Coordinates of C-alpha atoms in Angstrom, one line a residue:
M29 CA 102.0 105.7 94.9
L30 CA 99.9 104.5 97.8
N31 CA 98.4 101.0 97.6
A32 CA 94.7 101.1 96.5
I33 CA 93.7 99.9 100.0
N34 CA 95.3 103.0 101.5
R35 CA 93.6 105.5 99.2
L36 CA 90.5 107.5 100.2
T37 CA 88.8 108.1 96.8
K38 CA 85.0 108.1 97.2
K39 CA 83.4 111.5 97.4
R40 CA 80.9 110.3 100.1
D41 CA 83.7 109.0 102.3
I42 CA 85.7 112.3 102.0
Q43 CA 82.5 114.3 102.8
A44 CA 81.9 112.1 105.8
V45 CA 85.4 112.9 107.1
F46 CA 84.7 116.6 106.6
K47 CA 81.3 116.5 108.3
K48 CA 82.0 114.1 111.2
G49 CA 85.7 114.0 111.6
R50 CA 88.0 115.7 114.1
W51 CA 90.9 117.9 113.0
Q52 CA 94.6 118.4 114.0
D53 CA 96.7 121.4 112.9
A54 CA 100.4 121.3 112.0
P55 CA 102.8 123.9 110.5
F56 CA 102.2 123.1 106.8
L57 CA 98.9 121.2 106.8
T58 CA 95.8 120.3 108.7
I59 CA 94.5 116.8 108.9
K60 CA 90.8 115.8 109.3
F61 CA 90.3 112.2 110.5
L62 CA 87.5 109.8 111.3
L63 CA 87.4 106.3 112.6
S64 CA 86.0 104.2 109.8
Q65 CA 84.6 100.7 109.3
G66 CA 87.4 99.6 107.1
H67 CA 90.5 97.5 108.0
A68 CA 93.2 99.8 106.6
S69 CA 93.7 103.5 107.2
R70 CA 93.0 105.5 104.0
F71 CA 94.4 108.9 103.0
C72 CA 93.5 111.7 100.7
F73 CA 95.3 115.0 100.0
S74 CA 93.6 118.3 99.3
I75 CA 95.7 121.0 97.6
S76 CA 94.0 124.0 96.3
N77 CA 95.1 126.5 93.6
K78 CA 95.8 128.9 96.4
V79 CA 98.8 126.8 97.4
S80 CA 100.3 127.1 93.8
K81 CA 98.7 127.9 90.5
L82 CA 101.2 125.5 88.9
A83 CA 100.0 121.9 88.7
I84 CA 103.6 120.7 88.7
K85 CA 104.2 122.1 92.1
R86 CA 100.9 120.8 93.5
N87 CA 101.8 117.3 92.2
L88 CA 105.3 117.5 93.7
I89 CA 103.7 118.2 97.1
K90 CA 101.3 115.3 96.7
R91 CA 104.1 113.0 95.8
R92 CA 106.1 114.1 98.9
L93 CA 103.1 113.6 101.1
R94 CA 102.3 110.2 99.7
H95 CA 105.9 109.1 100.2
A96 CA 105.9 110.4 103.8
I97 CA 102.6 108.4 104.5
R98 CA 104.2 105.3 103.0
E99 CA 107.2 105.7 105.3
L100 CA 104.8 106.2 108.4
L101 CA 102.3 103.5 107.4
P102 CA 103.6 100.7 109.6
Q103 CA 103.2 103.0 112.6
I104 CA 99.7 104.4 111.8
K105 CA 96.8 102.8 113.6
I106 CA 94.4 100.8 111.5
G107 CA 90.9 101.9 110.6
Y108 CA 91.0 105.7 110.1
D109 CA 90.1 107.8 107.1
V110 CA 92.4 110.9 106.9
V111 CA 92.2 114.0 104.7
A112 CA 95.3 116.2 104.6
I113 CA 94.5 119.8 103.7
V114 CA 97.7 121.6 102.6
K115 CA 98.6 125.2 103.5
P116 CA 100.4 127.6 101.1
E117 CA 103.5 127.7 103.3
I118 CA 104.3 124.1 102.3
I119 CA 105.7 125.4 98.9
K120 CA 108.9 126.6 100.7
A121 CA 109.3 123.4 102.9
S122 CA 111.8 120.6 102.3
Y123 CA 110.7 117.0 102.2
Q124 CA 112.1 116.5 105.8
E125 CA 110.0 119.4 107.1
I126 CA 106.9 118.1 105.4
E127 CA 107.5 114.6 106.8
Q128 CA 108.0 116.0 110.3
A129 CA 104.9 118.2 110.1
L130 CA 102.8 115.2 108.9
E131 CA 104.2 113.0 111.7
Q132 CA 103.6 115.7 114.3
A133 CA 99.9 116.0 113.2
L134 CA 99.4 112.3 113.2
R135 CA 101.0 111.9 116.6
Q136 CA 99.0 114.7 118.2
A137 CA 95.8 113.2 116.7
G138 CA 96.7 109.9 118.3
L139 CA 96.9 108.1 115.0
L140 CA 100.5 106.8 115.5
S141 CA 100.9 103.6 117.5
C142 CA 104.5 104.3 118.6

């Protein structure tokens, strides 16, 4: 579980990211990101029923993404709101592939400090 300070939960904040944010594509997901007024970077994951009709699989993907973000958090620049939109191909991916895709998207977006 991500710390509350790193969770993007308010509907208006998520809508602002979708309206004003920039995007970066990766093999299994697309991220939309926006520089925010806050001190910590916040994350949200969007997984539709098109990815999997089974909630157990969607929740597994969310847990893997949260864990990958937790691992990358020390390297992520401060002050961004990020929404990760998951693609259906992620169902067949291993945790390592998901982590690499997320890191690739964040690096290409310029959100990683290293």
